[in-house]
Short mmCIF file of C-alpha atoms in Angstrom, two decimals:
data_model
loop_
_atom_site.label_atom_id
_atom_site.label_comp_id
_atom_site.label_asym_id
_atom_site.label_seq_id
_atom_site.Cartn_x
_atom_site.Cartn_y
_atom_site.Cartn_z
CA MET I 1 -99.27 -69.60 5.21
CA ASN I 2 -100.07 -71.60 2.01
CA GLN I 3 -101.03 -75.22 2.92
CA ASN I 4 -99.81 -76.89 0.09
CA TYR I 5 -96.38 -75.62 0.38
CA LEU I 6 -94.59 -76.37 3.74
CA PRO I 7 -91.06 -75.17 3.65
CA ASN I 8 -88.72 -77.99 4.63
CA HIS I 9 -85.99 -76.73 6.90
CA GLU I 10 -83.31 -78.89 5.52
CA LYS I 11 -83.64 -77.31 2.20
CA LEU I 12 -83.82 -73.90 3.62
CA ILE I 13 -80.55 -74.69 5.70
CA GLU I 14 -79.01 -75.96 2.62
CA ALA I 15 -79.85 -72.84 0.69
CA VAL I 16 -77.92 -70.97 3.36
CA ASN I 17 -74.96 -72.89 2.97
CA LEU I 18 -74.96 -72.90 -0.61
CA ALA I 19 -75.41 -68.95 -0.95
CA ASP I 20 -72.58 -67.69 -3.22
CA SER I 21 -73.57 -63.86 -3.04
CA ALA I 22 -74.38 -61.44 -0.26
CA ASP I 23 -77.74 -61.05 -1.67
CA LYS I 24 -78.40 -64.87 -2.02
CA LEU I 25 -77.27 -65.23 1.58
CA LEU I 26 -79.65 -62.51 3.06
CA ASP I 27 -82.53 -64.08 1.03
CA ALA I 28 -81.89 -67.63 2.33
CA VAL I 29 -81.25 -66.41 5.95
CA GLU I 30 -84.46 -64.65 5.77
CA ALA I 31 -86.49 -67.64 4.44
CA LEU I 32 -84.88 -69.80 7.06
CA ALA I 33 -85.49 -67.29 10.04
CA GLU I 34 -89.27 -67.08 8.85
CA ILE I 35 -89.97 -70.79 9.81
CA ARG I 36 -89.02 -70.12 13.44
CA SER I 37 -87.85 -73.82 13.84
CA ILE I 38 -85.58 -74.90 16.55
CA GLU I 39 -83.78 -76.95 13.73
CA ALA I 40 -82.77 -73.69 12.29
CA ILE I 41 -80.94 -72.53 15.27
CA PRO I 42 -77.23 -74.12 14.59
CA THR I 43 -77.13 -72.50 11.20
CA LEU I 44 -78.52 -68.96 12.22
CA ILE I 45 -76.10 -68.94 14.88
CA GLU I 46 -73.32 -69.80 12.32
CA VAL I 47 -74.37 -67.01 10.11
CA LEU I 48 -73.77 -64.32 13.17
CA GLY I 49 -70.05 -65.07 12.45
CA TYR I 50 -69.89 -64.45 8.64
CA ASN I 51 -69.35 -60.84 8.78
CA ASN I 52 -72.30 -60.07 6.71
CA PRO I 53 -74.45 -57.28 8.36
CA GLY I 54 -77.53 -57.82 6.35
CA ALA I 55 -77.70 -61.48 7.03
CA ALA I 56 -76.74 -61.19 10.63
CA VAL I 57 -79.53 -58.83 11.27
CA ALA I 58 -82.18 -61.34 9.58
CA ALA I 59 -80.36 -64.30 11.86
CA VAL I 60 -80.70 -61.97 14.97
CA GLU I 61 -84.47 -61.46 14.13
CA GLY I 62 -85.00 -65.17 13.68
CA LEU I 63 -83.22 -66.26 16.86
CA ILE I 64 -85.11 -63.57 18.92
CA ASP I 65 -88.30 -65.10 17.22
CA ILE I 66 -87.37 -68.62 18.20
CA GLY I 67 -86.54 -67.23 21.80
CA GLU I 68 -85.46 -69.17 24.73
CA PRO I 69 -84.38 -72.51 23.07
CA SER I 70 -81.65 -70.54 21.13
CA ILE I 71 -80.02 -69.09 24.22
CA PRO I 72 -78.01 -72.20 25.57
CA CYS I 73 -76.74 -72.93 22.12
CA LEU I 74 -75.76 -69.35 21.55
CA LEU I 75 -73.99 -69.22 25.06
CA GLU I 76 -71.64 -72.38 24.06
CA SER I 77 -70.79 -70.81 20.86
CA LEU I 78 -69.48 -67.51 22.42
CA ASP I 79 -66.08 -68.46 23.22
CA ASP I 80 -65.31 -69.22 19.58
CA TYR I 81 -66.81 -65.78 18.49
CA ASN I 82 -64.73 -62.83 17.20
CA TYR I 83 -66.03 -59.46 18.39
CA GLY I 84 -68.41 -58.90 15.73
CA ALA I 85 -70.24 -62.17 16.12
CA ARG I 86 -70.40 -61.57 20.17
CA ALA I 87 -72.12 -58.47 19.35
CA TRP I 88 -74.61 -59.79 17.37
CA ALA I 89 -75.05 -62.45 20.08
CA ILE I 90 -75.75 -59.75 22.62
CA ARG I 91 -78.52 -58.62 20.52
CA VAL I 92 -80.01 -61.80 20.76
CA PHE I 93 -79.75 -62.12 24.48
CA ALA I 94 -81.18 -58.68 24.69
CA GLY I 95 -84.18 -59.37 22.49
CA VAL I 96 -85.08 -62.75 24.29
CA GLY I 97 -84.62 -61.39 27.73
CA ASP I 98 -83.68 -64.87 29.07
CA PRO I 99 -82.03 -64.30 32.75
CA GLN I 100 -79.25 -67.12 31.62
CA ALA I 101 -77.65 -64.46 29.73
CA LEU I 102 -78.03 -61.62 32.31
CA ASN I 103 -74.28 -61.33 33.38
CA LEU I 104 -73.34 -60.67 29.62
CA LEU I 105 -76.01 -58.13 29.16
CA LEU I 106 -74.94 -56.21 32.41
CA LYS I 107 -71.27 -56.19 31.33
CA ALA I 108 -72.25 -55.30 27.69
CA ALA I 109 -74.55 -52.42 28.72
CA SER I 110 -71.89 -50.77 30.93
CA SER I 111 -68.80 -51.50 29.43
CA ASP I 112 -68.98 -52.69 25.74
CA PHE I 113 -66.78 -50.91 23.08
CA SER I 114 -69.84 -50.52 20.65
CA LEU I 115 -72.25 -47.97 21.30
CA SER I 116 -74.85 -50.05 19.30
CA VAL I 117 -73.96 -53.11 21.52
CA ARG I 118 -74.53 -50.96 24.62
CA ARG I 119 -77.64 -49.68 23.45
CA ALA I 120 -79.19 -53.04 22.70
CA ALA I 121 -77.98 -54.58 25.92
CA THR I 122 -79.29 -51.78 27.83
CA ARG I 123 -82.73 -52.02 26.32
CA GLY I 124 -82.61 -55.71 27.15
CA LEU I 125 -82.05 -55.40 30.89
CA GLY I 126 -85.67 -53.66 30.98
CA PHE I 127 -87.24 -56.58 29.24
CA ILE I 128 -85.99 -59.59 31.47
CA ARG I 129 -88.55 -62.65 31.51
CA TRP I 130 -88.91 -62.51 35.48
CA SER I 131 -90.92 -65.85 35.32
CA LYS I 132 -87.67 -67.68 34.11
CA LEU I 133 -86.12 -66.74 37.37
CA PRO I 134 -86.51 -68.77 40.46
CA PRO I 135 -88.70 -66.43 42.91
CA SER I 136 -86.19 -66.17 45.43
CA LYS I 137 -83.60 -64.51 43.00
CA VAL I 138 -86.00 -62.15 41.68
CA HIS I 139 -85.42 -59.14 44.04
CA GLU I 140 -81.76 -59.27 44.09
CA THR I 141 -81.48 -59.60 40.29
CA GLN I 142 -83.70 -56.45 39.86
CA GLU I 143 -81.42 -54.58 42.38
CA LEU I 144 -78.63 -55.62 40.27
CA ILE I 145 -80.11 -54.38 37.01
CA LEU I 146 -81.42 -51.00 38.54
CA ASP I 147 -77.66 -50.27 39.82
CA THR I 148 -76.44 -51.09 36.26
CA LEU I 149 -79.06 -49.11 34.50
CA LEU I 150 -78.60 -46.08 36.77
CA LEU I 151 -74.88 -46.13 35.81
CA VAL I 152 -75.73 -46.36 32.34
CA THR I 153 -77.83 -43.04 32.29
CA GLU I 154 -74.25 -41.53 32.43
CA ASP I 155 -73.14 -43.02 29.12
CA GLY I 156 -71.61 -40.53 26.89
CA GLU I 157 -73.69 -41.50 23.75
CA TRP I 158 -77.20 -40.12 23.63
CA VAL I 159 -78.54 -43.34 22.18
CA VAL I 160 -77.40 -45.42 25.05
CA ARG I 161 -78.86 -42.98 27.67
CA TYR I 162 -82.21 -42.99 25.54
CA SER I 163 -81.91 -46.95 25.98
CA SER I 164 -81.48 -46.56 29.75
CA ILE I 165 -84.54 -44.50 30.16
CA VAL I 166 -86.72 -47.03 28.05
CA ALA I 167 -85.41 -49.87 30.34
CA LEU I 168 -85.93 -48.02 33.72
CA GLU I 169 -89.40 -47.28 32.41
CA GLN I 170 -90.16 -50.74 31.92
CA LEU I 171 -88.58 -51.89 35.03
CA ALA I 172 -90.92 -49.29 37.00
CA LEU I 173 -93.76 -50.65 35.10
CA THR I 174 -93.26 -54.45 35.69
CA VAL I 175 -91.14 -54.62 38.93
CA THR I 176 -93.45 -55.58 41.89
CA ALA I 177 -91.10 -56.32 44.86
CA GLU I 178 -90.31 -53.40 47.29
CA LYS I 179 -91.84 -51.42 44.52
CA ILE I 180 -92.03 -47.98 46.32
CA ASP I 181 -88.23 -47.77 46.71
CA PHE I 182 -87.63 -48.88 43.33
CA ASP I 183 -89.98 -46.36 41.77
CA GLN I 184 -88.38 -43.45 43.85
CA ARG I 185 -84.99 -44.24 42.85
CA ILE I 186 -85.94 -44.43 39.26
CA GLU I 187 -88.00 -41.33 39.25
CA THR I 188 -85.36 -39.32 41.20
CA ARG I 189 -82.67 -40.29 38.64
CA LEU I 190 -84.89 -39.54 35.76
CA LYS I 191 -85.85 -36.03 37.02
CA GLU I 192 -82.27 -35.43 37.63
CA LEU I 193 -81.35 -36.53 34.06
CA PHE I 194 -83.97 -34.28 32.68
CA ASN I 195 -82.38 -31.24 34.33
CA ASP I 196 -78.73 -32.07 33.29
CA ASP I 197 -79.00 -33.64 29.76
CA PRO I 198 -78.65 -31.39 26.94
CA GLU I 199 -80.37 -33.41 24.38
CA ILE I 200 -83.78 -32.50 23.46
CA ALA I 201 -84.71 -36.11 22.62
CA ILE I 202 -83.44 -37.26 26.19
CA LYS I 203 -85.80 -34.84 27.84
CA ALA I 204 -88.62 -35.76 25.74
CA ARG I 205 -88.34 -39.55 26.32
CA ILE I 206 -87.97 -38.74 30.18
CA LYS I 207 -91.25 -36.83 30.17
CA LEU I 208 -92.79 -39.59 28.28
CA ALA I 209 -91.63 -42.22 30.85
CA LEU I 210 -92.69 -40.21 33.90
CA VAL I 211 -96.16 -39.86 32.19
CA LYS I 212 -96.52 -43.42 31.88
CA ILE I 213 -94.91 -44.21 35.36
CA ASN I 214 -97.34 -42.08 36.93
CA THR I 215 -100.43 -43.53 34.72
CA ILE I 216 -99.76 -46.84 36.14
CA LYS I 217 -99.18 -45.86 39.66
CA ASN I 218 -102.59 -43.91 39.70
CA THR I 219 -104.54 -46.58 38.38
CA ASN I 220 -103.02 -49.05 41.04
CA ILE I 221 -104.08 -46.95 43.97
CA MET X 1 -70.07 -35.40 5.03
CA TYR X 2 -71.37 -36.97 8.24
CA GLN X 3 -68.14 -38.89 8.76
CA GLU X 4 -65.87 -37.24 10.86
CA ILE X 5 -62.43 -37.49 9.12
CA GLU X 6 -59.93 -38.68 11.62
CA PRO X 7 -56.22 -38.71 11.17
CA SER X 8 -55.22 -42.41 10.85
CA ASP X 9 -51.51 -41.96 11.85
CA SER X 10 -51.66 -43.52 15.30
CA ASN X 11 -48.23 -41.92 16.39
CA THR X 12 -49.98 -38.73 16.39
CA GLN X 13 -53.03 -39.52 18.51
CA GLU X 14 -51.66 -37.92 21.59
CA VAL X 15 -53.62 -36.26 24.27
CA LEU X 16 -53.32 -32.40 23.74
CA THR X 17 -54.33 -29.24 25.81
CA LEU X 18 -55.46 -25.85 24.38
CA GLU X 19 -51.54 -24.72 24.69
CA THR X 20 -50.28 -28.00 23.02
CA ALA X 21 -52.47 -28.03 20.21
CA VAL X 22 -52.01 -24.33 19.33
CA ASP X 23 -48.17 -24.67 19.50
CA ASN X 24 -48.52 -27.60 17.39
CA LEU X 25 -50.76 -26.16 15.01
CA LYS X 26 -48.32 -23.20 14.64
CA GLN X 27 -45.08 -25.09 14.25
CA LYS X 28 -43.89 -25.66 10.85
CA GLU X 29 -41.65 -28.97 11.06
CA ASP X 30 -44.11 -31.82 11.58
CA LEU X 31 -46.97 -31.44 9.00
CA GLY X 32 -48.99 -34.64 10.60
CA LYS X 33 -48.81 -32.82 14.29
CA ARG X 34 -50.45 -29.49 12.60
CA TYR X 35 -52.96 -31.67 10.75
CA TYR X 36 -54.07 -33.39 14.05
CA ALA X 37 -53.94 -30.46 15.91
CA ALA X 38 -56.54 -28.71 13.63
CA TRP X 39 -58.81 -31.57 13.74
CA TRP X 40 -58.47 -31.76 17.66
CA LEU X 41 -59.31 -28.09 18.25
CA GLY X 42 -62.66 -28.67 16.30
CA LYS X 43 -63.43 -32.05 18.02
CA PHE X 44 -63.21 -30.70 21.36
CA ARG X 45 -64.85 -27.31 20.58
CA VAL X 46 -62.03 -25.07 21.77
CA THR X 47 -63.48 -21.78 21.18
CA GLU X 48 -60.59 -19.63 22.64
CA GLU X 49 -59.21 -16.63 20.74
CA LYS X 50 -55.97 -18.19 20.35
CA ALA X 51 -57.26 -21.50 18.81
CA ILE X 52 -59.44 -19.47 16.54
CA ASP X 53 -56.35 -17.27 15.26
CA ALA X 54 -54.11 -20.25 14.86
CA LEU X 55 -56.87 -22.01 12.81
CA LEU X 56 -57.21 -18.97 10.67
CA GLU X 57 -53.59 -19.00 10.02
CA ALA X 58 -53.85 -22.65 8.97
CA LEU X 59 -56.50 -21.68 6.63
CA GLU X 60 -53.89 -20.05 4.44
CA ASP X 61 -51.40 -22.58 4.80
CA SER X 62 -49.40 -23.47 1.66
CA GLU X 63 -46.68 -26.16 3.10
CA ASN X 64 -49.16 -29.00 3.58
CA ARG X 65 -49.94 -30.32 0.14
CA SER X 66 -51.41 -33.65 -0.69
CA SER X 67 -50.11 -35.52 -4.04
CA ASP X 68 -52.93 -34.13 -6.06
CA GLY X 69 -52.04 -30.64 -5.18
CA GLY X 70 -54.72 -30.04 -2.38
CA TYR X 71 -54.32 -28.50 0.93
CA PRO X 72 -55.46 -31.16 3.62
CA LEU X 73 -54.43 -28.60 6.52
CA ARG X 74 -57.05 -25.95 5.11
CA ARG X 75 -59.56 -28.41 4.71
CA ASN X 76 -59.24 -29.48 8.51
CA ALA X 77 -58.87 -25.88 9.64
CA ALA X 78 -62.14 -24.95 7.67
CA LYS X 79 -64.05 -27.93 9.29
CA ALA X 80 -62.84 -26.99 12.70
CA LEU X 81 -63.77 -23.43 12.31
CA GLY X 82 -67.20 -24.49 11.42
CA LYS X 83 -67.53 -26.29 14.82
CA LEU X 84 -66.22 -23.41 16.83
CA GLY X 85 -69.27 -20.85 16.36
CA ASN X 86 -67.16 -17.81 15.95
CA THR X 87 -68.54 -15.69 13.11
CA LYS X 88 -65.52 -13.50 12.73
CA VAL X 89 -63.98 -16.34 10.40
CA VAL X 90 -66.82 -15.79 8.09
CA PRO X 91 -64.90 -13.65 5.56
CA ALA X 92 -61.88 -15.98 5.60
CA LEU X 93 -64.08 -19.00 5.00
CA ILE X 94 -65.88 -17.10 2.07
CA ARG X 95 -62.41 -16.67 0.78
CA CYS X 96 -61.87 -20.40 0.77
CA LEU X 97 -64.66 -20.71 -1.56
CA ASP X 98 -62.27 -19.64 -4.26
CA CYS X 99 -59.59 -22.05 -3.27
CA ASP X 100 -58.32 -24.22 -6.27
CA ASP X 101 -58.85 -27.37 -3.89
CA TYR X 102 -62.33 -28.82 -4.30
CA TYR X 103 -62.32 -30.31 -0.81
CA VAL X 104 -61.35 -26.92 0.65
CA ARG X 105 -64.35 -25.23 -0.97
CA GLU X 106 -66.55 -28.15 0.18
CA SER X 107 -65.33 -27.83 3.99
CA ALA X 108 -65.73 -24.04 3.76
CA ALA X 109 -69.26 -24.40 2.48
CA GLN X 110 -70.21 -26.73 5.21
CA ALA X 111 -68.56 -24.67 7.92
CA LEU X 112 -70.34 -21.63 6.61
CA GLU X 113 -73.68 -23.44 6.84
CA MET X 114 -72.73 -24.52 10.53
CA LEU X 115 -71.87 -20.75 11.55
CA GLY X 116 -75.16 -19.65 10.20
CA ASP X 117 -74.01 -15.96 9.08
CA LYS X 118 -76.03 -14.69 6.22
CA GLN X 119 -73.00 -12.94 4.79
CA ALA X 120 -72.34 -16.32 3.18
CA ILE X 121 -75.49 -16.36 1.14
CA ALA X 122 -74.39 -14.17 -1.83
CA PRO X 123 -70.95 -15.91 -2.32
CA LEU X 124 -72.56 -19.54 -2.11
CA MET X 125 -75.35 -18.53 -4.44
CA LYS X 126 -73.02 -17.42 -7.16
CA PHE X 127 -72.01 -21.09 -7.63
CA LEU X 128 -75.43 -21.91 -8.57
CA THR X 129 -76.68 -18.76 -10.71
CA LEU X 130 -73.62 -19.48 -12.86
CA MET X 131 -75.01 -22.91 -13.68
CA VAL X 132 -78.52 -21.97 -14.40
CA LYS X 133 -79.72 -20.37 -17.95
CA ASP X 134 -83.21 -19.62 -19.01
CA GLY X 135 -84.34 -21.61 -15.92
CA GLU X 136 -82.63 -24.65 -16.90
CA LEU X 137 -79.47 -26.43 -15.52
CA LEU X 138 -76.61 -26.37 -17.71
CA SER X 139 -74.90 -29.69 -18.36
CA LEU X 140 -71.61 -28.25 -16.92
CA ALA X 141 -73.01 -28.61 -13.48
CA MET X 142 -73.23 -32.14 -13.85
CA GLU X 143 -69.56 -32.78 -15.32
CA THR X 144 -67.27 -34.37 -13.16
CA VAL X 145 -63.52 -33.25 -13.02
CA GLU X 146 -61.22 -35.42 -15.11
CA ASP X 147 -59.75 -38.46 -13.08
CA LYS X 148 -61.82 -37.51 -10.05
CA PRO X 149 -65.09 -38.90 -8.76
CA HIS X 150 -66.64 -35.33 -7.94
CA LEU X 151 -68.17 -32.41 -9.80
CA ARG X 152 -66.68 -29.24 -10.57
CA GLU X 153 -68.03 -27.61 -7.43
CA PRO X 154 -69.35 -29.25 -4.31
CA TYR X 155 -72.94 -28.39 -5.14
CA GLU X 156 -74.14 -30.75 -2.43
CA ALA X 157 -72.65 -28.74 0.59
CA ILE X 158 -73.55 -25.34 -1.24
CA ILE X 159 -77.13 -26.16 -1.53
CA GLU X 160 -77.36 -27.63 1.88
CA ALA X 161 -75.80 -24.44 3.35
CA LEU X 162 -78.34 -22.27 1.41
CA GLY X 163 -81.24 -24.11 2.70
CA THR X 164 -79.92 -23.95 6.32
CA LEU X 165 -79.32 -20.23 5.96
CA ASN X 166 -82.84 -19.90 5.12
CA ALA X 167 -81.64 -18.22 1.62
CA SER X 168 -85.37 -17.83 -0.06
CA GLU X 169 -83.88 -15.92 -2.69
CA ALA X 170 -81.88 -18.85 -3.98
CA ILE X 171 -85.23 -21.08 -4.46
CA PRO X 172 -85.34 -20.46 -8.29
CA PHE X 173 -81.78 -21.79 -8.65
CA ILE X 174 -81.83 -24.51 -5.95
CA GLU X 175 -85.21 -25.89 -7.91
CA THR X 176 -83.18 -26.73 -11.23
CA PHE X 177 -80.79 -28.70 -9.13
CA LEU X 178 -83.70 -31.09 -8.51
CA ASN X 179 -83.11 -32.34 -12.05
CA HIS X 180 -79.21 -33.02 -11.36
CA SER X 181 -77.88 -36.32 -12.48
CA PHE X 182 -76.20 -37.19 -9.11
CA ALA X 183 -78.68 -38.50 -6.78
CA LYS X 184 -77.06 -36.95 -3.60
CA VAL X 185 -77.39 -33.28 -5.38
CA GLN X 186 -80.95 -34.05 -5.91
CA TYR X 187 -81.51 -34.94 -2.39
CA ALA X 188 -79.56 -31.88 -1.15
CA ALA X 189 -81.91 -29.56 -3.48
CA ALA X 190 -85.14 -31.30 -2.16
CA ARG X 191 -83.68 -30.83 1.55
CA ALA X 192 -83.34 -27.01 0.76
CA MET X 193 -86.34 -26.74 -0.80
CA TYR X 194 -88.43 -28.00 2.04
CA GLN X 195 -86.41 -26.08 4.51
CA LEU X 196 -87.34 -22.89 2.35
CA THR X 197 -90.73 -23.62 1.55
CA GLN X 198 -92.13 -26.26 4.04
CA ASP X 199 -93.82 -27.86 1.22
CA SER X 200 -94.27 -31.67 1.87
CA GLU X 201 -93.74 -32.28 -2.03
CA TYR X 202 -90.09 -31.97 -1.29
CA GLY X 203 -90.13 -34.04 2.06
CA GLU X 204 -91.63 -36.93 0.04
CA ILE X 205 -89.08 -36.89 -2.64
CA LEU X 206 -86.69 -37.84 0.25
CA VAL X 207 -89.10 -40.30 1.55
CA ARG X 208 -89.11 -42.08 -1.79
CA ALA X 209 -85.44 -42.05 -1.74
CA LEU X 210 -85.47 -44.46 1.25
CA GLU X 211 -86.46 -47.35 -1.00
CA GLY X 212 -83.95 -46.58 -3.44
CA ASP X 213 -81.15 -49.08 -4.64
CA GLY X 214 -77.74 -48.62 -2.75
CA LEU X 215 -77.22 -48.42 0.90
CA GLN X 216 -75.14 -45.18 0.43
CA LEU X 217 -78.00 -43.25 -0.94
CA ARG X 218 -80.63 -44.65 1.74
CA ARG X 219 -78.20 -43.49 4.27
CA SER X 220 -77.93 -40.17 2.71
CA ALA X 221 -81.92 -39.71 2.57
CA LEU X 222 -82.19 -40.80 6.26
CA MET X 223 -79.73 -37.99 7.46
CA ASP X 224 -81.37 -35.42 5.08
CA LEU X 225 -84.93 -36.18 6.60
CA GLY X 226 -83.52 -36.03 10.28
CA ALA X 227 -81.80 -32.61 9.26
CA ILE X 228 -84.90 -31.15 8.13
CA GLY X 229 -87.15 -32.96 10.91
CA TYR X 230 -89.71 -34.11 8.37
CA VAL X 231 -91.99 -35.56 10.77
CA LYS X 232 -94.39 -37.25 8.30
CA GLY X 233 -91.45 -39.49 7.32
CA GLY X 234 -91.16 -41.29 10.71
CA ASN X 235 -92.62 -44.68 9.63
CA ALA X 236 -90.85 -44.77 6.32
CA ILE X 237 -87.72 -44.19 8.28
CA ALA X 238 -88.24 -46.89 10.57
CA GLU X 239 -88.74 -49.40 7.90
CA THR X 240 -85.91 -48.31 5.71
CA LEU X 241 -83.22 -51.13 5.06
CA ALA X 242 -80.33 -49.64 7.01
CA GLU X 243 -78.78 -49.82 10.07
CA ASN X 244 -80.78 -49.06 13.28
CA SER X 245 -78.20 -46.45 14.48
CA LEU X 246 -78.74 -44.35 11.60
CA LYS X 247 -82.44 -44.60 11.63
CA LEU X 248 -82.37 -43.61 15.26
CA ILE X 249 -80.33 -40.52 14.41
CA SER X 250 -82.83 -39.64 11.58
CA LEU X 251 -85.72 -40.27 13.88
CA LYS X 252 -84.08 -38.02 16.71
CA GLY X 253 -83.95 -35.21 14.08
CA LEU X 254 -87.62 -35.44 13.73
CA LEU X 255 -88.36 -35.88 17.36
CA GLU X 256 -86.50 -32.58 18.01
CA TYR X 257 -88.39 -30.65 15.43
CA GLN X 258 -91.63 -31.96 16.87
CA VAL X 259 -90.92 -31.11 20.48
CA ASN X 260 -90.03 -27.59 19.31
CA GLN X 261 -93.28 -27.37 17.73
CA ASP X 262 -95.03 -28.85 20.97
CA SER X 263 -93.25 -26.42 23.15
CA GLN X 264 -95.09 -23.75 21.26
CA SER X 265 -98.49 -24.84 22.04
CA ASP X 266 -97.45 -25.97 25.44
CA ILE X 267 -98.39 -29.49 25.24
CA THR X 268 -96.29 -31.91 27.46
CA VAL X 269 -95.85 -35.06 25.20
CA SER X 270 -97.85 -34.52 21.83
CA SER X 271 -99.50 -37.56 20.39
CA THR X 272 -97.03 -37.04 17.22
CA SER X 273 -93.71 -37.01 19.56
CA HIS X 274 -95.35 -40.19 21.43
CA GLN X 275 -95.53 -41.98 18.03
CA LEU X 276 -92.13 -40.85 17.16
CA MET X 277 -90.55 -42.27 20.41
CA ASP X 278 -92.42 -45.29 19.97
CA LEU X 279 -90.71 -45.92 16.52
CA MET X 280 -87.28 -45.08 18.36
CA ASP X 281 -88.10 -47.58 21.14
CA THR X 282 -88.49 -50.56 18.52
CA LEU X 283 -85.15 -49.71 17.03
CA LEU X 284 -83.09 -50.18 20.09
#
């Protein structure tokens, strides 16, 4: 970044508040998201409720980049949100992988009305930051996630099933506790789905997942 | 053409069975029920002979008319027949290409594309040959109908159908439509030319369209690239300013094409397939 010009978050926030067209709002939100400042969090969260998809995408990306500090604030805002804003919030939770939002992700992955929310929440379940959980809780949480993901492999939308394969792969690659049982359950389900699923893309992603899981297994032995 | 037209009248959104749908379609009192039944049979892929015959009858209906003189039931029946995979309906759909309702002609062209029967090539091609003189596209092909947003003929659907039907005899005519003034018709021509020649020149036209102004046009190019499985377009698709949902559908089309190529060379997961899936993973 140019050292002579350090963006000032207050100016950027003001630009978001003053934007009087969709294009200006998008530019202002992108600029604010880019500074990755915790000062930007409340404004970015507000943008999720504006019913402007372009700006919301930029705000979601900004909040994910800021990461964990945005989570408590966002959890607090949820009650005031309409459906659309909640859906954007779920994407932030999925992208950050903070266990504080785990229950919301589990629920959204298995039962949200919108397939793109189920898709994002499902992927998020594979990328939870285990280091943020107390060690005593890790194993039962992983079990809970595995049960939900196995259920999501039966979703009616191909893209949600695709997401569940990516998440299961990630779980198999990162989970350490009781690994053998875990891997076996994941592999068994993936092979089953490979035989049952009519979608070429699903079969292809399962093949890739099995190759990746087996490569890791062989290097660990 | 990628959006399912769903009846909006919530009173008719009932659960049907094969029997009740066919009965609803055949009765004449409640037009809303007929319209919904035609859509329902296509949506749920009801391929029984009874359903096909009732839809064929609906294709000639003259009772259900819209305020502009169109035939909504015929449109829905043609769409449904396209999904049911029974080629005995091809002659009836070809007759619909002469219907005076533009949207019936469009639905029929789309249905003929889905059914994949080569009988449809000559009647579809006729629309294009009429508009080309000395290798040039006539300006008539670019005129819209008075007070309507659409052209005189559904060229987009016709050209896409000819590409899918592998109508190489149509190449010189489709090529002239690359110069059409409607972006979506240009894209349809590029898409069909790519399917017919596998020349990446045409795929690149669609890749450039991903950077165009206007979300609708970018969405349209995404769907076209997915439909032809233009694998070289993968990165550009992932970077397009549009919803991830659509980018994923487009990339899925590329992946399906590539997996099909892989299976011919007996590779488990080719590096190209792997790259496409890496792109898809980032969009979830």
